PDB file of C-alpha atoms in Angstrom:
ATOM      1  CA  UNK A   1       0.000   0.000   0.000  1.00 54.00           C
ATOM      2  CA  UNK A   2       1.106   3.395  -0.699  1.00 62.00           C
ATOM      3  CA  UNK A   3       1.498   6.142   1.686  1.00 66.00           C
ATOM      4  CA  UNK A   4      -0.858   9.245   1.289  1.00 66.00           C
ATOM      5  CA  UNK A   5       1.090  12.210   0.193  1.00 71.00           C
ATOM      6  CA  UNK A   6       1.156  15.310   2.412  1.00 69.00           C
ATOM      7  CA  UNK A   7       0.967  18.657   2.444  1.00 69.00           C
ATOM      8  CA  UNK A   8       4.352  20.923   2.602  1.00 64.00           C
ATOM      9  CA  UNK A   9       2.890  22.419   5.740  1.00 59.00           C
ATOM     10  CA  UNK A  10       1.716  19.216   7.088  1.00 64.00           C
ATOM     11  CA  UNK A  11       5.661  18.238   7.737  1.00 65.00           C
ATOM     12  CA  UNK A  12       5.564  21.362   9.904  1.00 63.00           C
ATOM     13  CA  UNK A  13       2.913  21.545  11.592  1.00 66.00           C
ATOM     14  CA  UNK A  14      -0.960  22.614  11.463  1.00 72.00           C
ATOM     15  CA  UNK A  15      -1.502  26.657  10.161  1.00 72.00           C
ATOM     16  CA  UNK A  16      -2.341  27.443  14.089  1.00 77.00           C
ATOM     17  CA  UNK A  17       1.443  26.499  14.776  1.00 77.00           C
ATOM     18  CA  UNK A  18       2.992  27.997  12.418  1.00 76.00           C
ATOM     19  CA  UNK A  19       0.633  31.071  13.311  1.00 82.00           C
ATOM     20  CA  UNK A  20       1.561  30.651  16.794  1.00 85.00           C
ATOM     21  CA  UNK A  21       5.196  30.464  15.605  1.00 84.00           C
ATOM     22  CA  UNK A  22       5.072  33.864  13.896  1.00 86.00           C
ATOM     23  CA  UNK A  23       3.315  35.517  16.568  1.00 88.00           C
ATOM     24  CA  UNK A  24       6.105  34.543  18.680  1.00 87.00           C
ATOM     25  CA  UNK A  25       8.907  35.880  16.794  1.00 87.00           C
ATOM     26  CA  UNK A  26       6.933  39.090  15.797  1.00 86.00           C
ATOM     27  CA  UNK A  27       6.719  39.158  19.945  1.00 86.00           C
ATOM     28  CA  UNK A  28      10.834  39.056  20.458  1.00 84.00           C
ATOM     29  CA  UNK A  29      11.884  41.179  17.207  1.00 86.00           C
ATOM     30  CA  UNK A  30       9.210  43.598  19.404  1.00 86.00           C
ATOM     31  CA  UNK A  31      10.833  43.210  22.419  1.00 87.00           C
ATOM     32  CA  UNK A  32      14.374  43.679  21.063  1.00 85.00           C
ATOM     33  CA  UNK A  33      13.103  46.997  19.507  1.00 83.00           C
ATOM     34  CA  UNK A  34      11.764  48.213  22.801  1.00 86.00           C
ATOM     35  CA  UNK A  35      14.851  47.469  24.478  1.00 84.00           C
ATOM     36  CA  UNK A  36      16.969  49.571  21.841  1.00 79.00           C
ATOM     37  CA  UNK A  37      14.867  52.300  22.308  1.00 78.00           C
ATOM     38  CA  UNK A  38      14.816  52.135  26.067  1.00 78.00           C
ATOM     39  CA  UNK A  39      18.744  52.015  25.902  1.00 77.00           C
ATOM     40  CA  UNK A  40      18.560  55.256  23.690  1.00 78.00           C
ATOM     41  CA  UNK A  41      16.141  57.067  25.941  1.00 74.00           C
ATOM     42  CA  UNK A  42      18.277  56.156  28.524  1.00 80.00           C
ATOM     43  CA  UNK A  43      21.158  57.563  27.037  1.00 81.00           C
ATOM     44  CA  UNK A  44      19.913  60.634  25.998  1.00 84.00           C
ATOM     45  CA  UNK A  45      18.406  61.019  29.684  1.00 87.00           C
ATOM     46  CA  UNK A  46      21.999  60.940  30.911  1.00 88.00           C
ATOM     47  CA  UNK A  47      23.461  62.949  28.495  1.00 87.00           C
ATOM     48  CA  UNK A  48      20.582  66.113  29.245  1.00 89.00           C
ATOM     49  CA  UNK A  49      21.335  65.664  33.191  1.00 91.00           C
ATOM     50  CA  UNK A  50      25.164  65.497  32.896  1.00 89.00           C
ATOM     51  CA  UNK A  51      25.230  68.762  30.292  1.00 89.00           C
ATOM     52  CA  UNK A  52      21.889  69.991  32.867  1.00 92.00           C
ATOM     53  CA  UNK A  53      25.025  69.604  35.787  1.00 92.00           C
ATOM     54  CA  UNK A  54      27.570  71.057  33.534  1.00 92.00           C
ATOM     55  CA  UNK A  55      25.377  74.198  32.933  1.00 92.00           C
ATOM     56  CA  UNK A  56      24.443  74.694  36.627  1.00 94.00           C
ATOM     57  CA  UNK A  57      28.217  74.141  37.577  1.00 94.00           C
ATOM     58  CA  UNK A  58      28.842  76.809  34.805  1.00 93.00           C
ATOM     59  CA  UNK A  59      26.806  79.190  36.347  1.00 95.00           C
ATOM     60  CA  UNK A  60      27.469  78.702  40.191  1.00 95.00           C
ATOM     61  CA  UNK A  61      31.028  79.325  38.881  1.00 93.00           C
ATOM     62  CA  UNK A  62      31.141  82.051  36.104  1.00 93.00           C
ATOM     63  CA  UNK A  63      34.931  82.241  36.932  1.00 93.00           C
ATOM     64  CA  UNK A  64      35.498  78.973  35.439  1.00 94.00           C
ATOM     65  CA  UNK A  65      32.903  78.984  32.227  1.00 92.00           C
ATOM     66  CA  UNK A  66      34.405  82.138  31.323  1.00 93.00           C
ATOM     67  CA  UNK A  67      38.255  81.823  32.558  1.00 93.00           C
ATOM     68  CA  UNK A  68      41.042  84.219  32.674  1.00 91.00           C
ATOM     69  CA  UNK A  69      43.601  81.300  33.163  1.00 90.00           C
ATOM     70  CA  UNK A  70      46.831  83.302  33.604  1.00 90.00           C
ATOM     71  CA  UNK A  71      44.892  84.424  36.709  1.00 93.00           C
ATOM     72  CA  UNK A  72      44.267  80.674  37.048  1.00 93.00           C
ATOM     73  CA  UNK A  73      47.555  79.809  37.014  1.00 91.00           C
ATOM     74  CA  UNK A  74      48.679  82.452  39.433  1.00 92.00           C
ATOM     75  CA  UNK A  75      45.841  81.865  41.967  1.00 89.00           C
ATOM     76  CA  UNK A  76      46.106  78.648  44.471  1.00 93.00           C
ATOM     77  CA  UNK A  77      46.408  75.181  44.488  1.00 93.00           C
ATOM     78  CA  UNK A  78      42.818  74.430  45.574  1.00 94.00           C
ATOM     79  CA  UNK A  79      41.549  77.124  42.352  1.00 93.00           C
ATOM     80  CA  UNK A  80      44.238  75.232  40.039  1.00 93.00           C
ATOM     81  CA  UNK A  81      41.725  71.747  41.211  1.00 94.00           C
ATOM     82  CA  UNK A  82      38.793  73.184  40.906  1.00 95.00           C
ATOM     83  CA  UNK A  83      39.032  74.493  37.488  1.00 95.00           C
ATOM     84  CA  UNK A  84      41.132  71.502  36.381  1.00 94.00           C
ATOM     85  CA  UNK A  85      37.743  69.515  37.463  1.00 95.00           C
ATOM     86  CA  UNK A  86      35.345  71.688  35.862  1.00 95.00           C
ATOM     87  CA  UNK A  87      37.236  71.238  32.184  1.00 95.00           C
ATOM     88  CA  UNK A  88      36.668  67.166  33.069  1.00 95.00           C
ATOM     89  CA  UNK A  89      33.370  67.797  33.954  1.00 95.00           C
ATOM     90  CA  UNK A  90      32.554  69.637  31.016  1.00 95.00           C
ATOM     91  CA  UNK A  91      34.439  67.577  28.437  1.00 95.00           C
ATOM     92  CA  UNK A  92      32.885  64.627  30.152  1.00 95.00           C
ATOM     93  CA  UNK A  93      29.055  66.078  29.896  1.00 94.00           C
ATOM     94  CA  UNK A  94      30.087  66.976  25.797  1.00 94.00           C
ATOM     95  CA  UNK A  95      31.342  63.237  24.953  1.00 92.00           C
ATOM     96  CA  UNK A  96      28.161  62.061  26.470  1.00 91.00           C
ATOM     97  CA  UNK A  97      25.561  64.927  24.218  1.00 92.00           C
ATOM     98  CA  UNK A  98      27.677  64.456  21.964  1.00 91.00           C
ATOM     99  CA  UNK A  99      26.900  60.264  21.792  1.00 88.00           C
ATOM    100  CA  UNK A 100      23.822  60.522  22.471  1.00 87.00           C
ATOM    101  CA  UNK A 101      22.970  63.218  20.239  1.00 87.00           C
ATOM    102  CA  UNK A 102      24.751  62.527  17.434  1.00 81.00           C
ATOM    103  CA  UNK A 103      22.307  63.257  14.385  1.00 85.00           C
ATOM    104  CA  UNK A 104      21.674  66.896  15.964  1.00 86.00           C
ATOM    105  CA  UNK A 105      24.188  69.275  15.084  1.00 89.00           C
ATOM    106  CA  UNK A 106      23.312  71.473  18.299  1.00 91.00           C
ATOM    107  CA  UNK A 107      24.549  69.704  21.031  1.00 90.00           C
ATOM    108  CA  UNK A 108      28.174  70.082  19.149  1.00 89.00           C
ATOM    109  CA  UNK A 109      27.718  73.420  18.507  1.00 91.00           C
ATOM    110  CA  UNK A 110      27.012  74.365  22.375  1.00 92.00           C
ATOM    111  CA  UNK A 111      30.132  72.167  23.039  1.00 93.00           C
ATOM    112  CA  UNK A 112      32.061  73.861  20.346  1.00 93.00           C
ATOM    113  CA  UNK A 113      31.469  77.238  22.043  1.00 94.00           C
ATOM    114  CA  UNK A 114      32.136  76.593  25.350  1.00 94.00           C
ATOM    115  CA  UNK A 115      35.470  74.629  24.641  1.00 94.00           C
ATOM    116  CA  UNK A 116      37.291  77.388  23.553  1.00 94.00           C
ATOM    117  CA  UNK A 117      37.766  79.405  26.360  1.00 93.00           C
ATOM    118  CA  UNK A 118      39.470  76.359  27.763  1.00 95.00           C
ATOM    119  CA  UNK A 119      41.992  75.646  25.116  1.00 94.00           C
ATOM    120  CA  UNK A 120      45.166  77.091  26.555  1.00 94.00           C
ATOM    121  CA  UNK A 121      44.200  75.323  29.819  1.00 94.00           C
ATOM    122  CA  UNK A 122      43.625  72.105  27.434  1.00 94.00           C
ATOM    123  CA  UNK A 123      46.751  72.619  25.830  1.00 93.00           C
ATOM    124  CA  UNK A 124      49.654  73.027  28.546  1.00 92.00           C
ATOM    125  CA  UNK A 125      47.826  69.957  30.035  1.00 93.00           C
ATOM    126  CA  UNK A 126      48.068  67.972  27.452  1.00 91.00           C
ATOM    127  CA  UNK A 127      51.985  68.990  26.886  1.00 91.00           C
ATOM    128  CA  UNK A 128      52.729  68.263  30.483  1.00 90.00           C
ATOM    129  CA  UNK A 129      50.351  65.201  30.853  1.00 91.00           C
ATOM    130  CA  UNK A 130      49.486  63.471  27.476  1.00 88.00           C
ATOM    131  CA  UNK A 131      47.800  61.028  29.375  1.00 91.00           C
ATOM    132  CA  UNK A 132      44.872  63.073  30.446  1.00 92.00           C
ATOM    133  CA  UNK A 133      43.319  63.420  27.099  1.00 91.00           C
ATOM    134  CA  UNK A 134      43.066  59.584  26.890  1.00 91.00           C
ATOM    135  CA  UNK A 135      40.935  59.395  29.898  1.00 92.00           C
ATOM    136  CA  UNK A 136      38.247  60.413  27.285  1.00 92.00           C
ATOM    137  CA  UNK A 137      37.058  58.740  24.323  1.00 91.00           C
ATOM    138  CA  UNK A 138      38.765  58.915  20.799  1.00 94.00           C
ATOM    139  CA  UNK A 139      36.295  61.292  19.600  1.00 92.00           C
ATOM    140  CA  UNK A 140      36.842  63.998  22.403  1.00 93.00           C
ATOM    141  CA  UNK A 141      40.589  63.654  21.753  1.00 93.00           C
ATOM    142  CA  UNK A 142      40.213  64.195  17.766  1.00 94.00           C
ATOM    143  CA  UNK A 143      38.158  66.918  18.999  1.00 94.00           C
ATOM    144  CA  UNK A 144      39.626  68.971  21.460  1.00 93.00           C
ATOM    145  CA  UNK A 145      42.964  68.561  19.410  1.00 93.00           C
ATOM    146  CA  UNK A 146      41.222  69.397  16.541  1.00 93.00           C
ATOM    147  CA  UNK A 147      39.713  72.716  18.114  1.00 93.00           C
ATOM    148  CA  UNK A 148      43.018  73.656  19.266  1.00 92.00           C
ATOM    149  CA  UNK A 149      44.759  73.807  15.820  1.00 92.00           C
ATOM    150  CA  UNK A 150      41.227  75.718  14.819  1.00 91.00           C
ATOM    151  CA  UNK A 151      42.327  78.241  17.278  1.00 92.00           C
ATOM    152  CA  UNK A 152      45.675  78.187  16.343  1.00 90.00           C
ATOM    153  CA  UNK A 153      46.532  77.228  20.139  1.00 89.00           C
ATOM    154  CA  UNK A 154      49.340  75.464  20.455  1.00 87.00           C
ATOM    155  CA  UNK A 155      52.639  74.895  22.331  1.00 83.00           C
ATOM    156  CA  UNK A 156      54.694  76.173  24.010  1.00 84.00           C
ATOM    157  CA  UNK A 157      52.916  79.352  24.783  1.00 84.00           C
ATOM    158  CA  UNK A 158      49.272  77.929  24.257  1.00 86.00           C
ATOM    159  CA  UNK A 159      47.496  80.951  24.014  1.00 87.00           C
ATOM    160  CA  UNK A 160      44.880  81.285  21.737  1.00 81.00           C
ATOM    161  CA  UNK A 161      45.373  82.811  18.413  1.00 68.00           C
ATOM    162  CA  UNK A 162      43.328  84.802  16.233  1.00 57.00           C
ATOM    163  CA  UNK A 163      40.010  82.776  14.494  1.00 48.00           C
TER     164      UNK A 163
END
């Protein structure tokens, strides 16, 4: 006796499993696309409260958003800290907007204005401690180096040039 032929979809199972089947994958490509977003809210959260902190920082301490650094220099050790810690803050709050935000020109642009007061401050630190520049990521480097040639500051004297 012969065997009765079946049906391609009869090898796999009945149309309410393979149904059941698609539901379920439709279900984890979903939840996969939930938790990308959720990551990128996330990140963009962070990035607004660390450049929200930067900004308040900025203006409880005008001294440092808008620095005179010879005076910087010449002041004390505790001013030298403080001011070295406000540049790390605010190059840290930039590589985060700058992450999260990357299709939206802005965020580089507020970065790019603020940096500059801070390139001769940027620039004997990074000829006395090349290091510190690699605490941040590859793009901050490229970027603060690349801002510093922009402003023609450079080495030895590292004062900023004319734009």
């Amino acid at each position: 006796m012969s065997q009765p032929s079946t049906a391609w979809w009869q090898k796999y199972g009945t149309v309410a499993q393979m149904a059941q089947a698609t539901v379920a994958l439709l279900g984890f490509v979903a939840i996969l696309i939930q938790i990308n977003e959720l990551r990128s809210n996330n990140r963009a959260t962070s990035a607004r409260q660390a450049f929200l902190g930067y900004t308040d920082l900025a203006f409880k301490n005008p001294k440092f958003a808008e620095p005179d650094y010879d005076v910087i220099k010449a002041g004390n050790r505790d001013q030298q800290v403080q001011y070295e810690s406000f540049v790390s803050y605010f190059l840290y709050a930039c590589e985060e907007a700058t992450a999260a935000f990357a299709d939206r020109r802005e965020w580089q642009a507020s970065c790019d204005y603020d940096l500059k007061p801070h390139l001769p401050f940027l620039c004997e630190k990074n000829k006395a401690e090349p290091a510190y520049l690699a605490t941040y990521n590859i793009d901050t480097q490229k970027w603060v180096k690349a801002s510093m040639k922009t402003a023609s500051v450079t080495p030895p004297d590292c004062k900023l040039g004319k734009t």
